[in-house]
Coordinates of C-alpha atoms and ligand atoms in Angstrom, one line a residue:
M1 CA -24.5 4.3 50.7
A2 CA -26.0 3.4 47.3
T3 CA -29.4 4.7 46.3
P4 CA -31.9 2.3 44.8
A5 CA -31.4 1.6 41.1
A6 CA -33.2 3.7 38.5
A7 CA -36.3 2.0 37.2
D8 CA -35.0 1.8 33.7
A9 CA -31.4 1.3 34.5
V10 CA -29.4 -1.2 32.5
P11 CA -29.5 -4.5 34.5
G12 CA -25.8 -5.2 34.8
F13 CA -25.1 -1.7 36.0
A14 CA -28.1 -1.6 38.4
E15 CA -26.3 -4.4 40.4
L16 CA -23.5 -2.0 41.1
P17 CA -23.8 0.4 44.0
L18 CA -24.3 3.4 41.8
R19 CA -26.6 6.3 42.2
E20 CA -29.7 6.8 40.1
E21 CA -28.4 9.9 38.3
L22 CA -25.3 7.9 37.1
L23 CA -27.3 4.8 36.1
D24 CA -29.5 7.1 34.1
A25 CA -26.5 8.6 32.3
L26 CA -25.2 5.1 31.4
A27 CA -28.6 4.1 30.1
R28 CA -28.7 7.2 28.0
L29 CA -25.3 6.5 26.6
G30 CA -26.5 3.2 25.4
Y31 CA -24.2 1.1 27.6
E32 CA -25.7 -2.4 27.9
E33 CA -23.5 -3.9 30.6
P34 CA -20.4 -3.1 32.6
T35 CA -17.1 -4.2 31.3
P36 CA -15.2 -6.7 33.5
I37 CA -12.9 -3.9 35.0
Q38 CA -16.0 -1.9 35.8
R39 CA -17.8 -4.8 37.4
E40 CA -14.9 -5.7 39.5
A41 CA -13.5 -2.3 40.4
I42 CA -16.5 -0.1 41.0
P43 CA -17.8 -1.8 44.2
H44 CA -14.3 -1.5 45.8
V45 CA -13.7 2.0 44.8
I46 CA -17.1 3.1 46.0
E47 CA -16.2 1.5 49.3
R48 CA -13.3 3.8 49.4
R49 CA -10.6 1.1 49.1
D50 CA -7.3 1.9 47.3
L51 CA -7.0 0.0 44.1
L52 CA -4.3 -1.3 41.9
G53 CA -5.8 -2.2 38.5
Q54 CA -4.0 -3.7 35.5
A55 CA -6.0 -2.6 32.5
A56 CA -5.2 -1.0 29.2
T57 CA -7.2 1.6 27.2
G58 CA -10.2 -0.1 25.7
T59 CA -11.2 -2.0 28.8
G60 CA -13.5 0.7 30.1
K61 CA -11.2 1.7 32.9
T62 CA -12.1 5.4 32.7
A63 CA -15.7 4.8 33.9
A64 CA -14.3 2.4 36.5
F65 CA -12.8 5.4 38.3
A66 CA -14.9 8.3 37.0
L67 CA -18.2 6.9 38.2
P68 CA -17.0 6.4 41.8
I69 CA -15.5 9.9 41.7
L70 CA -18.8 11.4 40.7
Q71 CA -20.7 9.3 43.3
R72 CA -18.3 10.6 46.0
M73 CA -18.7 14.1 44.8
V74 CA -22.5 13.9 45.1
E75 CA -22.2 12.3 48.5
Q76 CA -20.0 15.0 49.8
G77 CA -22.5 17.5 48.4
E78 CA -23.1 20.4 50.7
Q79 CA -20.2 19.5 52.9
R80 CA -18.0 20.5 50.0
E81 CA -17.1 24.1 50.6
G82 CA -14.6 26.2 48.8
S83 CA -13.4 25.7 45.3
A84 CA -10.6 23.2 45.6
P85 CA -10.9 20.0 43.7
M86 CA -12.1 16.8 45.4
A87 CA -10.4 14.5 42.8
L88 CA -7.2 14.7 40.9
V89 CA -6.6 12.4 37.9
L90 CA -3.0 12.3 36.6
V91 CA -2.6 11.1 33.0
P92 CA 0.4 10.9 30.7
T93 CA -0.8 13.0 27.7
R94 CA -2.9 16.0 26.8
E95 CA -5.0 13.8 24.5
L96 CA -5.9 11.5 27.4
A97 CA -6.5 14.5 29.7
V98 CA -9.1 15.7 27.3
Q99 CA -10.6 12.3 26.8
V100 CA -11.0 11.6 30.5
C101 CA -12.5 15.0 31.0
E102 CA -15.1 14.3 28.3
A103 CA -15.9 11.0 29.9
V104 CA -16.3 12.5 33.4
H105 CA -18.5 15.2 31.9
R106 CA -20.7 12.7 30.0
Y107 CA -21.2 10.5 33.0
G108 CA -21.7 13.4 35.4
R109 CA -24.0 15.7 33.4
D110 CA -26.9 15.2 35.7
V111 CA -24.8 15.9 38.9
G112 CA -23.4 19.1 37.6
V113 CA -19.7 18.2 37.8
R114 CA -17.1 20.8 37.1
V115 CA -14.1 19.2 35.5
L116 CA -11.0 20.8 34.1
P117 CA -8.2 19.4 31.9
V118 CA -4.8 20.8 32.8
Y119 CA -1.9 20.1 30.5
G120 CA 1.2 21.8 29.1
G121 CA 1.0 23.7 25.9
Q122 CA -2.2 25.5 26.8
P123 CA -1.9 29.0 28.2
I124 CA -1.6 28.7 31.9
G125 CA -3.6 31.9 32.6
R126 CA -6.8 30.4 31.4
Q127 CA -6.3 27.3 33.5
I128 CA -5.6 29.5 36.6
R129 CA -8.8 31.4 36.0
S130 CA -10.8 28.2 35.8
L131 CA -9.2 26.8 38.9
E132 CA -10.0 30.0 40.8
R133 CA -13.7 29.8 39.7
G134 CA -13.7 26.3 41.3
V135 CA -13.6 22.8 40.0
D136 CA -14.5 19.4 41.3
V137 CA -12.2 17.2 39.3
V138 CA -8.9 18.1 37.7
V139 CA -7.4 15.9 35.1
A140 CA -3.8 16.8 34.6
T141 CA -0.5 15.8 33.1
P142 CA 2.0 15.6 36.0
G143 CA 4.4 18.4 34.8
R144 CA 1.6 21.0 34.5
A145 CA 0.0 19.8 37.8
L146 CA 3.3 20.4 39.6
D147 CA 3.6 23.8 37.9
H148 CA 0.2 24.9 39.3
M149 CA 1.1 23.5 42.7
N150 CA 4.3 25.5 42.8
R151 CA 2.4 28.6 41.8
G152 CA -0.2 28.0 44.5
T153 CA -3.0 27.7 42.0
L154 CA -3.8 24.1 42.5
A155 CA -4.7 23.2 46.1
L156 CA -4.7 19.5 47.0
D157 CA -5.9 19.8 50.6
E158 CA -9.5 18.9 49.9
L159 CA -8.7 15.9 47.7
A160 CA -10.7 12.8 48.5
M161 CA -9.5 10.8 45.5
T162 CA -6.4 10.6 43.4
V163 CA -6.2 8.5 40.3
L164 CA -3.0 7.6 38.5
D165 CA -4.1 6.6 35.0
E166 CA -1.8 4.8 32.6
A167 CA 0.9 4.8 35.3
D168 CA 3.4 2.9 33.2
E169 CA 3.1 5.3 30.4
M170 CA 3.7 8.2 32.7
F171 CA 6.8 6.5 34.0
D172 CA 8.0 5.9 30.4
M173 CA 7.6 9.6 29.8
G174 CA 9.9 10.5 32.6
F175 CA 7.2 11.7 35.0
A176 CA 8.2 9.4 37.9
E177 CA 9.8 12.2 39.9
D178 CA 7.0 14.6 39.3
I179 CA 4.5 12.0 40.4
E180 CA 6.4 11.3 43.6
T181 CA 6.5 15.0 44.4
I182 CA 2.8 15.4 43.8
M183 CA 2.0 12.3 45.9
E184 CA 3.9 13.8 48.8
E185 CA 1.4 16.7 48.9
I186 CA -1.7 14.5 48.8
P187 CA -3.5 14.7 52.1
E188 CA -3.5 11.8 54.5
G189 CA -6.5 9.5 54.0
C190 CA -7.0 10.4 50.4
Q191 CA -8.2 7.4 48.4
T192 CA -5.7 6.4 45.6
V193 CA -6.5 4.4 42.6
L194 CA -3.8 3.4 40.1
F195 CA -4.3 1.9 36.7
S196 CA -1.5 0.6 34.5
A197 CA -1.5 -1.6 31.4
T198 CA 1.6 -3.3 32.6
M199 CA 2.9 -3.9 36.2
P200 CA 6.7 -3.7 36.0
P201 CA 8.5 -3.6 39.4
R202 CA 8.9 0.2 39.4
I203 CA 5.1 0.6 39.3
E204 CA 4.7 -2.0 42.0
R205 CA 7.3 -0.1 44.1
M206 CA 5.5 3.2 43.5
A207 CA 2.1 1.5 44.4
S208 CA 3.5 0.0 47.6
G209 CA 4.8 3.4 48.7
N210 CA 1.5 5.3 48.0
L211 CA -1.4 2.9 48.2
T212 CA -2.8 1.5 51.4
D213 CA -3.7 -2.2 51.4
P214 CA -5.0 -1.9 47.8
V215 CA -7.4 -4.3 46.1
R216 CA -5.7 -5.8 43.1
I217 CA -7.5 -6.3 39.8
Q218 CA -6.1 -7.7 36.7
I219 CA -8.2 -7.7 33.6
A220 CA -5.9 -9.0 30.8
R221 CA -4.9 -12.2 32.5
E222 CA -1.7 -13.7 31.1
T223 CA -3.0 -17.2 31.3
S224 CA -4.7 -18.7 28.4
A225 CA -8.4 -17.8 28.4
A226 CA -9.2 -20.2 25.6
G227 CA -8.8 -23.8 24.6
E228 CA -7.7 -24.6 21.1
A229 CA -7.7 -21.8 18.7
P230 CA -10.7 -22.0 16.5
L231 CA -10.5 -22.4 12.7
V232 CA -10.7 -18.7 12.2
R233 CA -8.5 -16.3 10.1
Q234 CA -7.9 -13.4 12.5
S235 CA -6.9 -10.0 11.3
A236 CA -6.6 -6.6 12.9
Y237 CA -6.5 -3.2 11.2
V238 CA -5.2 0.0 12.9
V239 CA -7.6 2.8 12.0
P240 CA -8.1 6.3 13.4
R241 CA -11.6 6.5 15.0
A242 CA -12.9 9.0 12.4
H243 CA -12.2 6.6 9.6
K244 CA -13.7 3.4 11.1
P245 CA -17.0 3.5 9.2
A246 CA -15.2 3.9 5.8
A247 CA -12.7 1.2 6.8
I248 CA -15.3 -1.3 7.7
G249 CA -17.1 -0.6 4.4
R250 CA -13.9 -1.3 2.5
L251 CA -13.2 -4.5 4.3
L252 CA -16.7 -5.8 3.8
D253 CA -16.4 -4.9 0.1
V254 CA -13.3 -6.9 -0.3
E255 CA -14.3 -9.8 1.8
S256 CA -17.8 -10.2 0.4
P257 CA -19.0 -12.2 3.4
T258 CA -22.1 -14.3 3.3
A259 CA -23.3 -13.5 6.8
T260 CA -21.6 -11.2 9.2
I261 CA -22.1 -10.0 12.7
V262 CA -20.5 -6.6 13.6
F263 CA -20.0 -6.0 17.3
C264 CA -20.2 -2.5 18.7
R265 CA -20.0 -1.2 22.3
T266 CA -23.2 0.8 22.6
R267 CA -26.8 1.0 21.2
E268 CA -26.0 4.4 19.7
E269 CA -23.0 3.0 17.9
V270 CA -25.0 0.1 16.6
D271 CA -27.7 2.3 15.2
Q272 CA -25.3 4.8 13.6
L273 CA -23.0 2.1 12.0
S274 CA -26.0 0.2 10.7
E275 CA -27.2 3.3 9.0
V276 CA -23.8 4.1 7.5
L277 CA -23.4 0.6 6.1
N278 CA -26.8 0.7 4.5
G279 CA -25.8 4.0 3.0
R280 CA -22.9 2.2 1.4
G281 CA -25.1 -0.4 -0.2
H282 CA -24.8 -3.2 2.4
R283 CA -28.0 -4.8 3.7
S284 CA -27.6 -4.5 7.4
E285 CA -29.9 -4.3 10.5
A286 CA -29.3 -3.3 14.1
L287 CA -29.7 -5.7 17.0
H288 CA -29.5 -4.4 20.6
G289 CA -31.0 -4.6 24.0
G290 CA -33.3 -1.7 23.4
M291 CA -35.3 -3.8 20.9
S292 CA -38.1 -6.3 21.8
Q293 CA -37.5 -10.0 21.5
E294 CA -39.9 -10.1 18.6
Q295 CA -37.9 -7.5 16.7
R296 CA -34.7 -9.3 17.4
D297 CA -36.1 -12.6 16.2
R298 CA -37.3 -11.0 13.0
T299 CA -33.9 -9.5 12.3
L300 CA -32.2 -12.9 12.9
G301 CA -34.7 -14.6 10.6
R302 CA -33.8 -12.2 7.8
L303 CA -30.1 -12.9 8.4
R304 CA -30.7 -16.6 8.2
A305 CA -32.8 -16.3 5.1
G306 CA -30.2 -14.1 3.4
T307 CA -32.5 -11.1 3.1
I308 CA -29.9 -9.1 4.9
D309 CA -26.2 -10.0 5.0
L310 CA -25.1 -8.3 8.1
V311 CA -26.2 -7.6 11.6
V312 CA -24.7 -4.9 13.8
A313 CA -25.1 -5.8 17.4
T314 CA -24.1 -5.3 21.0
D315 CA -22.7 -8.2 23.0
V316 CA -25.8 -8.4 25.1
A317 CA -28.2 -8.7 22.1
A318 CA -26.0 -11.3 20.4
R319 CA -25.6 -13.5 23.4
G320 CA -27.0 -17.0 22.9
L321 CA -27.6 -16.4 19.2
D322 CA -27.0 -19.5 17.1
I323 CA -26.4 -18.6 13.5
E324 CA -25.1 -21.6 11.7
H325 CA -23.8 -20.0 8.6
L326 CA -22.0 -16.9 9.9
S327 CA -18.9 -16.4 7.9
H328 CA -17.5 -13.2 9.5
V329 CA -17.3 -11.6 12.9
V330 CA -16.2 -8.0 13.0
N331 CA -15.1 -6.2 16.2
Y332 CA -15.8 -2.5 15.5
N333 CA -13.7 -1.8 18.6
V334 CA -11.2 -4.0 20.5
P335 CA -13.3 -6.0 22.9
S336 CA -13.0 -4.9 26.5
A337 CA -11.5 -8.2 27.7
P338 CA -9.8 -11.2 26.2
D339 CA -12.7 -13.5 27.2
S340 CA -15.1 -11.3 25.2
Y341 CA -12.9 -11.6 22.1
V342 CA -12.8 -15.4 22.5
H343 CA -16.5 -15.6 22.9
R344 CA -17.2 -13.4 19.9
I345 CA -14.9 -15.1 17.4
G346 CA -16.2 -18.5 18.6
R347 CA -19.3 -17.7 16.6
V348 CA -17.6 -18.4 13.3
G349 CA -15.4 -21.3 12.2
R350 CA -18.0 -23.8 13.5
A351 CA -18.4 -27.3 12.2
G352 CA -15.1 -27.3 10.4
R353 CA -15.9 -24.3 8.3
E354 CA -13.4 -21.6 8.0
G355 CA -14.4 -18.3 9.6
V356 CA -13.0 -14.8 9.5
A357 CA -12.6 -12.4 12.4
I358 CA -11.7 -8.8 11.8
T359 CA -10.9 -6.3 14.5
L360 CA -10.6 -2.6 14.1
V361 CA -8.1 -1.1 16.5
E362 CA -7.8 2.6 17.2
P363 CA -4.2 3.5 17.6
R364 CA -4.7 4.1 21.4
E365 CA -6.1 0.6 21.8
H366 CA -3.1 -1.3 20.6
R367 CA -2.2 -2.5 24.1
M368 CA -5.6 -4.1 24.5
L369 CA -5.0 -6.0 21.3
K370 CA -1.6 -7.1 22.6
A371 CA -3.2 -8.2 25.9
I372 CA -5.7 -10.3 23.9
R373 CA -3.0 -12.0 21.9
R374 CA -1.1 -12.7 25.1
A375 CA -4.1 -14.1 27.0
T376 CA -5.4 -16.3 24.1
D377 CA -2.2 -17.1 22.2
Y378 CA -4.1 -16.6 19.0
T379 CA -2.4 -15.3 16.0
I380 CA -4.0 -12.0 15.1
T381 CA -2.2 -10.5 12.1
V382 CA -2.1 -6.7 11.8
Q383 CA -2.8 -6.0 8.2
K384 CA -3.1 -2.9 5.9
L385 CA -6.5 -1.8 4.9
P386 CA -7.4 -2.4 1.3
T387 CA -6.7 0.7 -0.8
I388 CA -9.2 2.4 -3.1
A389 CA -7.3 0.6 -6.0
D390 CA -7.8 -2.7 -4.2
I391 CA -11.5 -2.1 -3.9
R392 CA -11.7 -1.1 -7.6
A393 CA -9.8 -4.3 -8.6
R394 CA -12.1 -6.4 -6.4
R395 CA -15.2 -4.9 -7.9
L396 CA -14.0 -5.5 -11.4
E397 CA -13.3 -9.1 -10.4
L398 CA -16.9 -9.5 -9.3
T399 CA -18.2 -8.0 -12.5
T400 CA -15.9 -10.3 -14.5
A401 CA -17.1 -13.3 -12.5
A402 CA -20.8 -12.3 -13.1
L403 CA -20.2 -12.0 -16.8
R404 CA -18.3 -15.2 -17.0
E405 CA -21.1 -17.0 -15.2
S406 CA -23.6 -15.6 -17.6
L407 CA -21.5 -16.6 -20.6
L408 CA -21.1 -20.1 -19.4
D409 CA -24.8 -20.5 -18.5
D410 CA -26.5 -22.4 -21.3
E411 CA -29.9 -21.5 -20.2
A412 CA -29.0 -17.8 -20.4
E413 CA -28.0 -18.2 -24.0
D414 CA -31.5 -17.9 -25.3
D415 CA -32.0 -14.8 -23.2
R416 CA -28.9 -13.3 -24.6
E417 CA -30.2 -13.8 -28.1
H418 CA -32.7 -10.9 -27.5
F419 CA -29.8 -8.6 -27.3
R420 CA -28.1 -9.7 -30.5
V421 CA -30.0 -7.0 -32.4
V422 CA -28.5 -4.3 -30.1
V423 CA -25.0 -5.5 -30.7
E424 CA -25.4 -5.9 -34.4
T425 CA -26.9 -2.4 -34.8
L426 CA -24.1 -0.8 -32.8
A427 CA -21.5 -2.9 -34.5
D428 CA -22.3 -1.1 -37.8
E429 CA -21.2 2.1 -36.1
F430 CA -18.6 1.1 -33.6
D431 CA -15.9 -1.5 -33.1
V432 CA -17.3 -4.6 -31.3
M433 CA -14.6 -4.2 -28.5
E434 CA -15.9 -0.6 -27.9
V435 CA -19.5 -1.9 -27.7
A436 CA -18.4 -4.6 -25.2
L437 CA -16.6 -2.0 -23.1
A438 CA -19.6 0.3 -22.9
A439 CA -21.9 -2.6 -22.0
V440 CA -19.5 -3.9 -19.2
K441 CA -19.3 -0.3 -17.9
L442 CA -23.1 -0.1 -17.6
A443 CA -23.4 -3.5 -16.0
H444 CA -20.6 -2.6 -13.6
E445 CA -22.2 0.6 -12.5
A446 CA -25.6 -1.0 -12.3
S447 CA -24.3 -3.5 -9.8
G448 CA -22.9 -0.7 -7.6
G449 CA -19.4 -1.5 -8.7
S450 CA -18.1 2.0 -9.4
V451 CA -16.2 3.6 -6.6
D452 CA -16.7 7.3 -6.3
E453 CA -16.0 9.8 -3.6
E454 CA -14.1 7.3 -1.5
E455 CA -12.4 9.0 1.4
E456 CA -8.7 8.5 1.9
I457 CA -7.9 6.6 5.1
P458 CA -4.6 7.6 6.5
E459 CA -2.2 4.8 7.1
V460 CA -1.3 4.5 10.7
S461 CA 2.2 3.1 11.3
I462 CA 2.3 -0.2 13.1
K463 CA 4.6 -0.2 16.0
P464 CA 7.0 -3.1 16.5
E465 CA 5.2 -4.3 19.6
Q466 CA 2.0 -4.5 17.6
K467 CA 3.6 -6.9 15.2
D468 CA 4.8 -9.4 17.7
K469 CA 2.9 -12.6 18.3
G470 CA 2.3 -11.6 21.8
R471 CA 5.1 -13.7 23.4
K472 CA 8.4 -12.1 22.9
Q473 CA 8.2 -8.6 24.1
R474 CA 6.8 -8.7 27.6
D475 CA 7.4 -5.6 29.5
N476 CA 10.3 -6.4 31.8
G477 CA 10.4 -3.0 33.4
K478 CA 14.0 -2.5 32.4
R479 CA 13.4 0.2 29.9
G480 CA 15.7 3.2 30.3
Q481 CA 14.0 6.0 32.0
R482 CA 14.6 9.6 31.0
S483 CA 15.6 12.0 33.7
E484 CA 15.9 15.7 33.6
G485 CA 18.4 17.5 31.5
G486 CA 21.6 16.4 29.7
E487 CA 21.9 13.5 27.3
Q488 CA 19.3 10.9 27.7
R489 CA 18.9 7.2 27.0
G490 CA 15.8 6.5 25.1
G491 CA 13.2 3.8 25.7
R492 CA 14.3 1.6 22.8
E493 CA 17.0 -0.9 22.7
S494 CA 17.8 -0.4 19.1
T495 CA 17.4 2.5 16.8
G496 CA 16.5 0.5 13.8
G497 CA 13.9 2.2 11.6
M498 CA 14.2 5.5 13.5
T499 CA 14.6 9.0 12.2
R500 CA 16.2 11.8 14.0
L501 CA 14.3 15.1 14.2
F502 CA 15.8 18.5 14.9
I503 CA 13.7 20.8 17.2
G504 CA 14.8 24.4 17.5
A505 CA 14.4 24.7 21.2
G506 CA 16.7 23.4 23.9
R507 CA 18.0 23.8 27.5
G508 CA 18.1 27.6 27.0
A509 CA 14.3 27.5 26.6
K510 CA 14.1 25.2 29.6
V511 CA 13.0 22.3 27.5
R512 CA 13.1 19.0 29.3
P513 CA 12.8 15.5 27.8
Q514 CA 9.3 15.1 29.2
D515 CA 8.2 18.3 27.4
L516 CA 9.3 16.8 24.1
V517 CA 7.8 13.5 24.8
G518 CA 4.6 15.2 26.0
A519 CA 4.3 17.3 22.9
I520 CA 5.0 14.4 20.6
T521 CA 2.6 12.0 22.2
G522 CA 0.0 14.7 22.7
E523 CA 0.0 15.7 19.1
S524 CA 0.6 12.4 17.2
E525 CA -0.4 8.8 17.5
L526 CA 2.9 7.8 19.1
R527 CA 3.2 6.6 22.7
G528 CA 6.1 7.4 25.0
R529 CA 7.8 4.1 24.5
D530 CA 7.9 4.6 20.7
I531 CA 10.2 7.6 21.1
G532 CA 13.9 6.8 21.0
H533 CA 17.0 8.7 22.0
I534 CA 16.6 12.3 23.1
E535 CA 19.4 14.8 23.2
I536 CA 18.9 18.3 24.6
A537 CA 21.6 20.9 23.7
E538 CA 21.6 24.5 24.7
R539 CA 19.7 25.8 21.6
F540 CA 18.1 22.8 20.1
S541 CA 17.1 19.2 20.7
L542 CA 17.3 16.0 18.7
V543 CA 14.7 13.3 19.1
E544 CA 14.5 9.9 17.5
V545 CA 11.1 8.8 16.3
P546 CA 10.0 5.8 14.2
A547 CA 10.8 6.6 10.5
A548 CA 7.3 5.8 9.4
S549 CA 5.9 8.4 11.7
A550 CA 8.4 11.2 11.1
D551 CA 6.3 13.2 8.7
E552 CA 3.3 12.9 11.0
V553 CA 5.3 14.1 14.0
I554 CA 6.9 17.0 12.1
S555 CA 3.6 18.3 10.9
A556 CA 2.0 17.8 14.3
L557 CA 4.8 19.6 16.1
K558 CA 4.7 22.5 13.7
N559 CA 1.1 23.2 14.9
T560 CA 1.9 23.2 18.5
T561 CA 4.1 25.0 21.1
I562 CA 6.9 23.6 23.2
K563 CA 7.3 25.4 26.5
G564 CA 4.9 28.0 25.2
R565 CA 6.8 28.7 22.0
K566 CA 6.6 27.7 18.4
A567 CA 9.9 25.9 17.5
P568 CA 11.2 24.9 14.1
V569 CA 11.0 21.2 13.5
R570 CA 12.6 19.2 10.6
R571 CA 14.6 16.1 9.9
D572 CA 18.1 16.4 11.3
A573 CA 20.5 17.5 8.6
K574 CA 22.9 14.6 9.2
E575 CA 19.9 12.3 9.0
S576 CA 18.7 13.7 5.7
A577 CA 22.2 13.4 4.2
K578 CA 22.4 9.7 4.9
Ligands
AMP601 P1 -11.6 3.3 28.1 O1 -10.9 1.9 28.2 O2 -12.0 3.8 29.5 O3 -10.8 4.2 27.3 O4 -13.0 3.0 27.4 C1 -13.0 2.6 26.1 C2 -14.4 3.0 25.4 O5 -15.4 2.1 25.8 C3 -14.8 4.4 25.6 O6 -15.2 4.8 24.3 C4 -16.0 4.3 26.5 O7 -17.0 5.3 26.2 C5 -16.6 2.9 26.1 N1 -17.2 2.2 27.3 C6 -16.8 2.2 28.5 N2 -17.6 1.4 29.3 C7 -18.5 0.9 28.5 C8 -19.6 0.0 28.7 N3 -19.9 -0.5 29.9 N4 -20.4 -0.3 27.6 C9 -20.1 0.2 26.4 N5 -19.1 1.1 26.1 C10 -18.3 1.4 27.2

C-alpha cells in the first residue's frame, strides 16, 4: 500500500507507511521526526483500523489523522467520482475547524486536496456553493454539519473516514446529540477515528457505540514518566502565539542566563526564532537536523566557550548533547509528550546545580501542560510574564551592578582618573548629581539597557485547572451537560470569580446553548468548560464567564454574529450593580 520513501525524507517519518508526496511535504515543513501520537497512530489508521486516541492539542494529533486521510484520498484517486467528501472531521470550534483545514492543506498541497471548513457564524450560502463545487475533506462543527445534512447540501454517502477531534470538548459544548445524529448517517464500513484529551465514561460509551474494534492509544500516560524531580525551577507562561518571540525576549532579559537551549518544533521555527533573538541583542545560533555535523559542533563549541549564550534547537539536533554548564532550558512550545519534557529539562540542574526550565504555553495548549504535570508529578508554576516596567527595573539593576563593580575595583581606579578632568570641567557648569545622571544614562544606553518600542503582550487569564498541581482536578466525567433550550446547568461546580453577561438574543432568535458556547469559544481564548451557567430567555440570554475574561469575551462577541445576527453584549445589569 505504501510507496517507497522519498529520497530526502526525514528518517523518522520515512519509516511510516506514508506516500512520497506526503513525506516531501513534511520535510519541507521542517519536521524532523514524528511525535509519539503520530508514530503510534499513523500505521493503524493507514491500515484502516478504527482508533481511539487520548491526546490533547500540542501532541501533533492533527497530522496523525490528516496524513492518513490524504493518503486514502490519493489511493482512491480515479475511483472517486462525484463531488461528495471522502472525509468528515468534526471539531468543537470554528477556530479549530480553520486550524485543521490549514493543516490538511499544508500536508496535502502536492496531492491537490480540496478541504472546506464549515462552521456556524459564516454565511451558509458560501459554504453551500463550495460544497456543490466539490470537496474532499470537510472540517465542521457538529451543529453546522447537521444543518447542511438537513438541507441536503452535505452528503455523507461517499465518506471513507470520519474523525471526531477533541471529542470531550464537543461533549462539554452540548454537541453530544448532534454527533449521535450525524453518526447515524455515516455509511457502513466508514473508518472512524476519535481523539479526546480525556476519556470520561460518556466518551467511552460513545466510542463503543460507533467504533469497531478500535486500536487504543494513550499519549499522556497518567503514570509517572520520571524518577525523582530534578533540581530545576520550572515555570510556564501562557502567551498567545503571535507574542511568543517578544515573550521569550523578555524572559531571557530578566533571567540573564549563562547558557540556554531553546527547543522549537521545526527547522523553520528554529531559524526564525534565532534571527528574532539576535535582533533583540541576544547572541544565539540555530541547531537543527538540516545542518552538517561540523556546523553543529562549531555551534556547540561557541556555546561552551561563551561566545554565544543561547542555542535554538530541535529535539533531534539536541539529542545526545552534553553541555555541562547549561543554566536554562526553554520550551518554545509545550513538548508533544511528557517524556520529551522530562528529557529536555534533564539537561539542566545537573551535578547539584540549580537549573531553570521555562515553557511557553499557547492558550490552546494548556491541556498538554496539564497532562505533563500529571504524568511527571513535577511542580510547574504558571507565572505572569515580566512587564515592560519589570524589564526596565531589571536593566537598571544590571547597570547599577556594573557601576558598583567598577567603583569597587581598585585596579579600575587609575583608569577612572583619566575622566576626572571631564567631571571637573562639567562640574563648573552643572550640579555633580546632574553630571552623574547623564553619565549613567549614556552607560545604560551603550550597554543596550534602554527599552524602546516594546510591544504590549496581552495577559491571558489562567484558568483554575491550569493552576492546579495536576492532581486534584481529574476529569471525572460528571460535569453537567447542556441540553437544548430552557434553563441550563453550566459546566462548573461553583461560580466563584464568574461574571454574568447579557446577550440580546434568546429563544425567539432560536439561540441554543451550543450557539452561545460556540460563539464564545470560537472568538475568545475560553474553552467550553470555562463557561458557567447559561440561561436562555425569550429575548435575551445570560451567560457566566470567568470574570478575568469578561472584557475579552464582550469585545469578541461584539465583532461576531450569533445565529447570523449581531446581538448587543454587555455585563448583566444586576452583575454591574453588585
Ligand atoms: P496539534 O497537536 O496537531 O495541534 O499540533 C501541534 C503543533 O505541532 C502544530 O503547530 C503542528 O504544525 C506541529 N507539529 C505536528 N507534528 C509535528 C512534527 N512531527 N514535528 C514538528 N512539529 C509538528
